[in-house]
PDB file of C-alpha atoms and ligand atoms in Angstrom:
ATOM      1  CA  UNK A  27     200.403 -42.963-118.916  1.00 39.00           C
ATOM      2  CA  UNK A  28     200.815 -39.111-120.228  1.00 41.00           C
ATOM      3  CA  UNK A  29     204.880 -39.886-121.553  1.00 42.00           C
ATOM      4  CA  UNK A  30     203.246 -43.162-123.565  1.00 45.00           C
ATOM      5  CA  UNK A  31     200.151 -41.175-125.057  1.00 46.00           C
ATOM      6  CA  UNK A  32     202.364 -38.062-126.152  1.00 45.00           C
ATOM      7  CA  UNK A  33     204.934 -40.452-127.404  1.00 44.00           C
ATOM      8  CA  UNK A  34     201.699 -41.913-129.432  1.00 44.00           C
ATOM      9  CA  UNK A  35     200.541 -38.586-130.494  1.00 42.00           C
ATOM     10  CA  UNK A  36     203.861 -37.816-132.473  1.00 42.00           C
ATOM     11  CA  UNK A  37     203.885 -41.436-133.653  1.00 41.00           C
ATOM     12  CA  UNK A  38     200.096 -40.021-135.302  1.00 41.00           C
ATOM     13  CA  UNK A  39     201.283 -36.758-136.055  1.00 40.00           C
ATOM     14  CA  UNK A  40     204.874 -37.732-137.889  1.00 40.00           C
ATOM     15  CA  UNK A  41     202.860 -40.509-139.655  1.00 39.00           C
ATOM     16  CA  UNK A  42     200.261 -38.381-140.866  1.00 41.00           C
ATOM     17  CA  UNK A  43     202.881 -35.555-141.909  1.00 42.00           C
ATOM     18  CA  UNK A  44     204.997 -38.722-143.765  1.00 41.00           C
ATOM     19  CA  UNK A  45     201.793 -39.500-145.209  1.00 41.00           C
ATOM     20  CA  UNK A  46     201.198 -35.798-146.650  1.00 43.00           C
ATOM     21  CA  UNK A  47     204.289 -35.353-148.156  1.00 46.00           C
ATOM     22  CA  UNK A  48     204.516 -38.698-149.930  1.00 49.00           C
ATOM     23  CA  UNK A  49     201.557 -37.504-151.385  1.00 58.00           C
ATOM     24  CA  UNK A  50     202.371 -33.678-151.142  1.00 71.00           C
ATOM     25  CA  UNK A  51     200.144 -32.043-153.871  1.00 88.00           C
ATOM     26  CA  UNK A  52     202.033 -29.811-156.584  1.00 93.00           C
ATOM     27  CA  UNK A  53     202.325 -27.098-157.528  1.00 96.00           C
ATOM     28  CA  UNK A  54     202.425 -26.307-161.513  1.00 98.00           C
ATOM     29  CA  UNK A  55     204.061 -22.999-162.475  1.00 98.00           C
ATOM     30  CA  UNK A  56     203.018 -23.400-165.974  1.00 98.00           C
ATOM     31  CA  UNK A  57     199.965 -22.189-167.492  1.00 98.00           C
ATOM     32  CA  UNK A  58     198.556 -24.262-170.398  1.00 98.00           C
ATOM     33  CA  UNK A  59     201.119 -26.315-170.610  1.00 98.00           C
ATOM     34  CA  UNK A  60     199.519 -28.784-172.915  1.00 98.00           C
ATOM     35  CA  UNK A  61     197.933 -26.268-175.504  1.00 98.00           C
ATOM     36  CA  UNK A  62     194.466 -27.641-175.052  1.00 98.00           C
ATOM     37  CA  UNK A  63     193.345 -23.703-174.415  1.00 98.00           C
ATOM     38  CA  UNK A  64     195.350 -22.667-177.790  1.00 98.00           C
ATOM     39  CA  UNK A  65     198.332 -20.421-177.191  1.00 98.00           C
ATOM     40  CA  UNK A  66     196.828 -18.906-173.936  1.00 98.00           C
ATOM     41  CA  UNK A  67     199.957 -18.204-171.707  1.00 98.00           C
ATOM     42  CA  UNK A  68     202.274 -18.473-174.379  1.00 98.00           C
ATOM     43  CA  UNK A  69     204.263 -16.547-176.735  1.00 98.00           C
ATOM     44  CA  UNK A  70     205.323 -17.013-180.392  1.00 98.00           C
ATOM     45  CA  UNK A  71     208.170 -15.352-181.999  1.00 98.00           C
ATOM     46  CA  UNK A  72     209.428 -15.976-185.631  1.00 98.00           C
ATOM     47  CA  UNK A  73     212.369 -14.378-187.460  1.00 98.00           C
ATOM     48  CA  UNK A  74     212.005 -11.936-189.728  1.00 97.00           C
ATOM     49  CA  UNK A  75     212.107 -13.393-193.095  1.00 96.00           C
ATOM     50  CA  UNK A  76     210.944 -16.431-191.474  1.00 95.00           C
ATOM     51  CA  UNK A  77     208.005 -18.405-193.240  1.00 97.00           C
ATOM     52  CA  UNK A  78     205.891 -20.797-190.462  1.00 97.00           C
ATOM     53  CA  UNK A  79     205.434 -20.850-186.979  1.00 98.00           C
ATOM     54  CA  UNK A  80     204.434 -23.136-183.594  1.00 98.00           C
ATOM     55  CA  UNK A  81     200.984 -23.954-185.384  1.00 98.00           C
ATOM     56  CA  UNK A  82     198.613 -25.464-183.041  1.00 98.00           C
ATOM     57  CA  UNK A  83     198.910 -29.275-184.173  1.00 98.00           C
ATOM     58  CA  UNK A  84     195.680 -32.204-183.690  1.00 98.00           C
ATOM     59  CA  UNK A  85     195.259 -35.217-185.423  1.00 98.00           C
ATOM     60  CA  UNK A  86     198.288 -36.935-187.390  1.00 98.00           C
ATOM     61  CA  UNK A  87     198.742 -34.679-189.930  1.00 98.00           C
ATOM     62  CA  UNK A  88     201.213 -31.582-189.548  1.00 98.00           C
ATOM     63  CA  UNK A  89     200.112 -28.167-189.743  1.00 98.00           C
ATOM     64  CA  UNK A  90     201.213 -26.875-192.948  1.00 98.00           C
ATOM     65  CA  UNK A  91     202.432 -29.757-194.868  1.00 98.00           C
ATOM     66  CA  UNK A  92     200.209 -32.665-193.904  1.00 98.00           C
ATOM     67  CA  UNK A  93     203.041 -34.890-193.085  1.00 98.00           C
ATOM     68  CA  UNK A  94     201.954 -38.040-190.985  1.00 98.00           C
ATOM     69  CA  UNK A  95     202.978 -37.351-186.977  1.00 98.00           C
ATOM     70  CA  UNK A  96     201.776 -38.533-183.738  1.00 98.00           C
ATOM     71  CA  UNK A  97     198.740 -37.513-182.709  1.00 98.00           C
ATOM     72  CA  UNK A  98     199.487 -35.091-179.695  1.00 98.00           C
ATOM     73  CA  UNK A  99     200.087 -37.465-176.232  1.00 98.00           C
ATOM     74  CA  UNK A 100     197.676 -36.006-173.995  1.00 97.00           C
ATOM     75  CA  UNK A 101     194.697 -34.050-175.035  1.00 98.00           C
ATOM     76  CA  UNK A 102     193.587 -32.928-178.492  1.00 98.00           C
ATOM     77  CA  UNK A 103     196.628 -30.298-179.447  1.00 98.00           C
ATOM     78  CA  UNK A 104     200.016 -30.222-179.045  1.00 98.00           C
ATOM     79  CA  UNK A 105     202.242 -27.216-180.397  1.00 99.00           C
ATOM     80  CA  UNK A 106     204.649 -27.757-183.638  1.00 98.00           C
ATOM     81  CA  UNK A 107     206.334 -26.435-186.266  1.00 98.00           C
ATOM     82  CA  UNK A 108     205.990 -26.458-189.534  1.00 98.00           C
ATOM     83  CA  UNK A 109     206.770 -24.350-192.557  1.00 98.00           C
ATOM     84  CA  UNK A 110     207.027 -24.039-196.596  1.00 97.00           C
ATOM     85  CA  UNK A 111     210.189 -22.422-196.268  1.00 97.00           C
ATOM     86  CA  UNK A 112     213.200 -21.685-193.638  1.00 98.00           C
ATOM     87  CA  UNK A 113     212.938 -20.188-190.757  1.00 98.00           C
ATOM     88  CA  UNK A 114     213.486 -19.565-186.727  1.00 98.00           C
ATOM     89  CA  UNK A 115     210.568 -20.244-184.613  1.00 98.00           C
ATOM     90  CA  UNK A 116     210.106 -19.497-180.757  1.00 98.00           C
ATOM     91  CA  UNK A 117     207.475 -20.580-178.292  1.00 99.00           C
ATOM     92  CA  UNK A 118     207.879 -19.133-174.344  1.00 99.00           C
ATOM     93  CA  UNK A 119     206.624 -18.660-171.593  1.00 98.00           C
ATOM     94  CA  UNK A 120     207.672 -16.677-168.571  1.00 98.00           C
ATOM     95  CA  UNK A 121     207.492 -18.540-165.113  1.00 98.00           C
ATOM     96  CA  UNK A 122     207.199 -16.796-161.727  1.00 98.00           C
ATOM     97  CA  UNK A 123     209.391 -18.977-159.381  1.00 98.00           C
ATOM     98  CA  UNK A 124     208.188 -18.883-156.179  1.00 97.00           C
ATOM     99  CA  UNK A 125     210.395 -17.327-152.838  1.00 96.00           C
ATOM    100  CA  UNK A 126     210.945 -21.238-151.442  1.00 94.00           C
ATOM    101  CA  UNK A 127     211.887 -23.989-154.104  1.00 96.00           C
ATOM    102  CA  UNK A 128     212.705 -27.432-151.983  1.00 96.00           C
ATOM    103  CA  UNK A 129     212.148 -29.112-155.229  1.00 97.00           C
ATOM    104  CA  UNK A 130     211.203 -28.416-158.791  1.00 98.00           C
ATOM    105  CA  UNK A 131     210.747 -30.885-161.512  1.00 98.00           C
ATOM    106  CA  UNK A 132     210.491 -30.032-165.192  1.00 98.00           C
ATOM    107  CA  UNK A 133     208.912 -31.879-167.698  1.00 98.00           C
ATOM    108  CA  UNK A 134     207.558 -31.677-171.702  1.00 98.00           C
ATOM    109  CA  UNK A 135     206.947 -34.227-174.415  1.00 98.00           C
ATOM    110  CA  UNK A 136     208.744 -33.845-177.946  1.00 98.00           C
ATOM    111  CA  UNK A 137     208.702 -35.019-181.214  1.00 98.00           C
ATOM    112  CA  UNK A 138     211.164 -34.722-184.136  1.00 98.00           C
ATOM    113  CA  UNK A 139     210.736 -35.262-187.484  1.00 98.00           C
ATOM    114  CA  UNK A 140     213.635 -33.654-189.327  1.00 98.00           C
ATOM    115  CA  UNK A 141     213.066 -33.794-193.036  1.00 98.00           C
ATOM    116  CA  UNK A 142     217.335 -33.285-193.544  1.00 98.00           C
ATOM    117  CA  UNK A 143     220.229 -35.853-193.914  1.00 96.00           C
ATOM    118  CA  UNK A 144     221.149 -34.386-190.683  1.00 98.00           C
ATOM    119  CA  UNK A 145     221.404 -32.103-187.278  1.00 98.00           C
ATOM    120  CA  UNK A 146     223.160 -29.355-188.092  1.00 98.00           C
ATOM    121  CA  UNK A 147     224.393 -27.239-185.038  1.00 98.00           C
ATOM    122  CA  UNK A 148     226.037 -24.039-185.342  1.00 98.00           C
ATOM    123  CA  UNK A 149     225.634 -22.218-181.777  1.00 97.00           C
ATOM    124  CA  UNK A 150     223.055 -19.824-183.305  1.00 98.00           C
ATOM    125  CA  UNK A 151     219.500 -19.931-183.764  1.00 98.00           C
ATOM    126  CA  UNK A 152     219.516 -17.694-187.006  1.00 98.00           C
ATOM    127  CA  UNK A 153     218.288 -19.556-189.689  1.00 98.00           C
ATOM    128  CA  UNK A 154     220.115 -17.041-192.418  1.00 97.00           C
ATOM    129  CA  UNK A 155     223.038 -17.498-191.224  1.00 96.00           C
ATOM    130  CA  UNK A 156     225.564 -18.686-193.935  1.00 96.00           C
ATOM    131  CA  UNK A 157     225.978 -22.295-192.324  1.00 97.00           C
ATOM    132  CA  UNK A 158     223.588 -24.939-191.973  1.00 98.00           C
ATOM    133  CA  UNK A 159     221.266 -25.058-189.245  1.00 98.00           C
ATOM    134  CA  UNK A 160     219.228 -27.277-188.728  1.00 98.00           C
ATOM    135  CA  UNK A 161     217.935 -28.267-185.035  1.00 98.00           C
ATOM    136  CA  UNK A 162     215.879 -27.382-181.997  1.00 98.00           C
ATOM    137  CA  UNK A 163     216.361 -27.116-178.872  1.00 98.00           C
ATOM    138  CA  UNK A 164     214.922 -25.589-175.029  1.00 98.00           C
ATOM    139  CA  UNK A 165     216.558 -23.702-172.383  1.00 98.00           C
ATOM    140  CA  UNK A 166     215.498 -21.961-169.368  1.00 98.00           C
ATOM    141  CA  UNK A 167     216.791 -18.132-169.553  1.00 98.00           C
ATOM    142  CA  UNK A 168     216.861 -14.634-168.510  1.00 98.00           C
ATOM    143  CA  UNK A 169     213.426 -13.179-169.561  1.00 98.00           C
ATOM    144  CA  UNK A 170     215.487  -9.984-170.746  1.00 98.00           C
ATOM    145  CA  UNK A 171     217.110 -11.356-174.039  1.00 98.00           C
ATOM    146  CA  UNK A 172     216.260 -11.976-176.799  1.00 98.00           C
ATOM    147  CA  UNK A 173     214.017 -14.773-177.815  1.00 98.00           C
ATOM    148  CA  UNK A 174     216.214 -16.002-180.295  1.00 98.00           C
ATOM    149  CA  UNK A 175     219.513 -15.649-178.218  1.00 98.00           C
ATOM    150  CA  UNK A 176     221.685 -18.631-177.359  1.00 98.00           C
ATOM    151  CA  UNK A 177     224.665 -17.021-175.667  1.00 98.00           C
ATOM    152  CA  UNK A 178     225.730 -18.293-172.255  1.00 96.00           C
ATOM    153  CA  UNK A 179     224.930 -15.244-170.169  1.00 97.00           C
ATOM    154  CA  UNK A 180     221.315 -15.274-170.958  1.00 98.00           C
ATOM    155  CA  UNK A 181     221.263 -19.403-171.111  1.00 98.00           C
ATOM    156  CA  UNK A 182     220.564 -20.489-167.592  1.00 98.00           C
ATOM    157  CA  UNK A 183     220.353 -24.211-168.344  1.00 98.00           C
ATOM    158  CA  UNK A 184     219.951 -26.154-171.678  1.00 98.00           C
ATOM    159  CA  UNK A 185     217.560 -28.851-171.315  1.00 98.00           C
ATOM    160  CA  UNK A 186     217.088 -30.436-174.304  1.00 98.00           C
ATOM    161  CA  UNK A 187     219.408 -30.118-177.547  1.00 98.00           C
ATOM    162  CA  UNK A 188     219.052 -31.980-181.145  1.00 98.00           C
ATOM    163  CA  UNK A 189     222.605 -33.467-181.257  1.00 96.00           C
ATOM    164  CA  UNK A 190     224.768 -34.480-184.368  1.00 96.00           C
ATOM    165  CA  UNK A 191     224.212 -37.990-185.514  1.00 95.00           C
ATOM    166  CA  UNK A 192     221.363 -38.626-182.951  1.00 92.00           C
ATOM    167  CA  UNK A 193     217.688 -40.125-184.886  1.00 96.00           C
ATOM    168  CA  UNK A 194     216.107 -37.590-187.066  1.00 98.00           C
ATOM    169  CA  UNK A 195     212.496 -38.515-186.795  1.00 97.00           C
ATOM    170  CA  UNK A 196     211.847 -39.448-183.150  1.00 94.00           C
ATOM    171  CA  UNK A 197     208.969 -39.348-180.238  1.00 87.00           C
ATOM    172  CA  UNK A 198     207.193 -37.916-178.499  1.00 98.00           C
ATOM    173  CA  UNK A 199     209.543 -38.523-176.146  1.00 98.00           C
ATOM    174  CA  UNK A 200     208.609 -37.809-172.439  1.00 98.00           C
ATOM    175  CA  UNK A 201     211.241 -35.523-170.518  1.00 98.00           C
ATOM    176  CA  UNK A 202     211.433 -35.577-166.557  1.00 98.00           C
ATOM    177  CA  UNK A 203     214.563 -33.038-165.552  1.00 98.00           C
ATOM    178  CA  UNK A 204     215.411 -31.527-161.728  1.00 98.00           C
ATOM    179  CA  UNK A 205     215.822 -27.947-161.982  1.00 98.00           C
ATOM    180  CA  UNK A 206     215.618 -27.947-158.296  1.00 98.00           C
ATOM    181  CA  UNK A 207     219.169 -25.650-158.392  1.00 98.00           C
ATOM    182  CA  UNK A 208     218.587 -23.360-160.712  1.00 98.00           C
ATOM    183  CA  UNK A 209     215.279 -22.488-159.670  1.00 98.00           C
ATOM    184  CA  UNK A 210     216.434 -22.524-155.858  1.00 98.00           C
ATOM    185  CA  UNK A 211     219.177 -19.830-156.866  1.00 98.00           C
ATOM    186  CA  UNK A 212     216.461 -17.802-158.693  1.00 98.00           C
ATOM    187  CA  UNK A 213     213.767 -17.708-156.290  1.00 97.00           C
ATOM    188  CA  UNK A 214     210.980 -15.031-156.227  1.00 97.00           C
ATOM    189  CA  UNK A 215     212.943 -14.390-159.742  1.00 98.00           C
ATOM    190  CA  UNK A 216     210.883 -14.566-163.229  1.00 98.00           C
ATOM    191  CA  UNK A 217     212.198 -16.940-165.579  1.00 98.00           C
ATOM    192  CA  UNK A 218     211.631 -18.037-169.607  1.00 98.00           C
ATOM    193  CA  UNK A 219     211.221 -21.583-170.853  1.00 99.00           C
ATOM    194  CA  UNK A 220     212.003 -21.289-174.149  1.00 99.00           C
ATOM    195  CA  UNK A 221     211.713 -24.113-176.832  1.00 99.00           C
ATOM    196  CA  UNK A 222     213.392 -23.348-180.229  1.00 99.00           C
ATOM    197  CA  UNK A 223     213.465 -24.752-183.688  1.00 98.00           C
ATOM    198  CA  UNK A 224     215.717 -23.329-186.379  1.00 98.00           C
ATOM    199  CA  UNK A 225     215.524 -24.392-190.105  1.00 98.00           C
ATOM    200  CA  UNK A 226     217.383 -23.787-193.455  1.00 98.00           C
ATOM    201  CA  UNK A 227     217.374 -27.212-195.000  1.00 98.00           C
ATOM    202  CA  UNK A 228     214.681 -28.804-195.614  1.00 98.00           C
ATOM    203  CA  UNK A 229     211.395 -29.064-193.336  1.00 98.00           C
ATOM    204  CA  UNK A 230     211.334 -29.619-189.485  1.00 98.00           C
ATOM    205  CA  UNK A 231     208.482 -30.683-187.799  1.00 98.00           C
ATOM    206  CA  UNK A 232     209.196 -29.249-183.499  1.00 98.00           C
ATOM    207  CA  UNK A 233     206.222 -31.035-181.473  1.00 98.00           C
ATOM    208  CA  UNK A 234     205.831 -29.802-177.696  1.00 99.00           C
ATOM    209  CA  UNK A 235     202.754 -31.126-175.230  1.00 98.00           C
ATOM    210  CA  UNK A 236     202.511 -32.246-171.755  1.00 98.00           C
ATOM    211  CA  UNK A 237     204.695 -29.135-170.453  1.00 98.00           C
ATOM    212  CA  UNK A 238     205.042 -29.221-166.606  1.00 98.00           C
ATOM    213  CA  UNK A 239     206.893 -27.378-163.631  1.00 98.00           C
ATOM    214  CA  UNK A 240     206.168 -28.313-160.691  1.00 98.00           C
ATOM    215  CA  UNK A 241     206.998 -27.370-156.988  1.00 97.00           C
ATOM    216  CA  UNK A 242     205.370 -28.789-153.781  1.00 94.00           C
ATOM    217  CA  UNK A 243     202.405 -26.632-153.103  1.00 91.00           C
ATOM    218  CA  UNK A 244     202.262 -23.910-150.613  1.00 82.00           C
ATOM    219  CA  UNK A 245     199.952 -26.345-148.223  1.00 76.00           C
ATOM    220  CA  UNK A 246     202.392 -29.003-148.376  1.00 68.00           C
ATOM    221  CA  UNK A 247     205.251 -26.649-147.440  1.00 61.00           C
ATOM    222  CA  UNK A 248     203.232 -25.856-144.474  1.00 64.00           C
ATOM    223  CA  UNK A 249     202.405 -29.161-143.239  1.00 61.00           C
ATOM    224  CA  UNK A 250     206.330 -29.454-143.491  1.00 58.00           C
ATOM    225  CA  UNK A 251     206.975 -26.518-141.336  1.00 57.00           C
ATOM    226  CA  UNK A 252     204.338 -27.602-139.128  1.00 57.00           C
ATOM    227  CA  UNK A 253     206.330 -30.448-138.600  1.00 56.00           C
ATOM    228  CA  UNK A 254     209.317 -28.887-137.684  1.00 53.00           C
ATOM    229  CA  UNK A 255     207.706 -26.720-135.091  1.00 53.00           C
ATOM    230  CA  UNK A 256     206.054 -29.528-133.864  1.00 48.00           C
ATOM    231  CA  UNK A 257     209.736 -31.663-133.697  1.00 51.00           C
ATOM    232  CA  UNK A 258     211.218 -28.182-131.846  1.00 51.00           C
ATOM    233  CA  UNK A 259     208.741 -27.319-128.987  1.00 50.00           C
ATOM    234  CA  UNK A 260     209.183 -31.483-127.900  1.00 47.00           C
ATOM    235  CA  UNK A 261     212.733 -31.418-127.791  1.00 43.00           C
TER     236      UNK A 261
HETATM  237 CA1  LIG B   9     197.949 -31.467-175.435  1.00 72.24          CA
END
């Protein structure tokens, strides 16, 4: 019976393609993401004036001070901040985003441990400013401004933001967030991830690990289109 076995065959064929993209293998856009090779991939920018840095963090002791903090979630290291005196402290990375983006998933693990009464919030990441400021934050933004820049033209998306009132010591929290729009309307674009941590009241501890961005890998996008083609030649 040929019309039974074909019908069969695309029975097979749609179940095996179902199968493949339940388990559709990822893509991740980020290199190093949890800081196990050091600061390979990354970049580091401080203020000037600033005292401190991202210091590569292990154990449960912080980097400058020795304050007790998680150990780092996954691995040996995580990234995180710490300092003797104020400052404004940058870690990036610049992502290719590839020409097709069906999906994109974005994900990091934080910790805070914010030494101050409170979050303080001014929309500025200068920690000389006259005002308080005190908080951290990550964004994904235009790779041509400056690292330290917060205004809305070169912020494509805030992801993550130290709010007023919320816990000052807190985490690692895990973070899971669909960028599938913004990195569909900047495909074949390059893009920064940019995680931030501004200081000038007491000490504030910025932990990063377990950074991810993933897309569905190239084969996987195939095995899609294969499907399609498949779906068009029988009808
Ligand atoms: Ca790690």
């Amino acid at each position: 019976m040929k019309t039974n076995n074909s019908a069969s065959t695309a029975i097979v064929v749609f179940g095996l393609l179902a199968g493949a993209c339940a388990s559709a293998p990822a893509q991740e856009l980020i290199a190093n993401g949890g800081f196990e090779s050091g600061f390979s991939g990354w970049t580091r920018v401080d203020q000037i004036g600033s005292d401190g840095t991202f210091h590569l963090q292990s154990g449960a002791a912080s980097p400058v001070n020795g304050f007790a903090v998680p150990p780092p979630p996954h691995g040996q290291s995580a990234a995180m901040t710490d300092s003797a005196a104020p400052g404004s402290h940058v870690l990036y990375q610049d992502i290719v985003i590839p020409a097709s983006v069906p999906v994109a998933t974005l994900r990091f693990s934080l910790y805070i441990n914010n030494s101050a009464g409170a979050f303080s919030t001014p929309s500025t990441l200068d920690w000389a400013t006259p005002t308080l400021n005190q908080q951290a934050r990550v964004d994904i933004m235009t790779t041509g401004a400056d690292p330290f820049s917060v205004s809305a033209p070169d912020i494509l998306q805030n992801v993550f933001q130290t709010i007023i009132g919320s816990s000052l010591v807190s985490g690692y929290n895990e973070f899971s967030i669909d960028v599938t729009a913004l990195l569909a309307a900047h495909a074949g674009e390059t893009l920064r991830l940019r995680f931030a941590e501004a200081d000038n009241v007491n000490f504030f501890n910025f932990g990063v690990d377990s950074v991810s961005l993933t897309v569905p890998a190239p084969s996987a996008l195939g095995l899609a289109a294969a499907g399609l083609s498949f779906r068009r030649r029988r009808s």
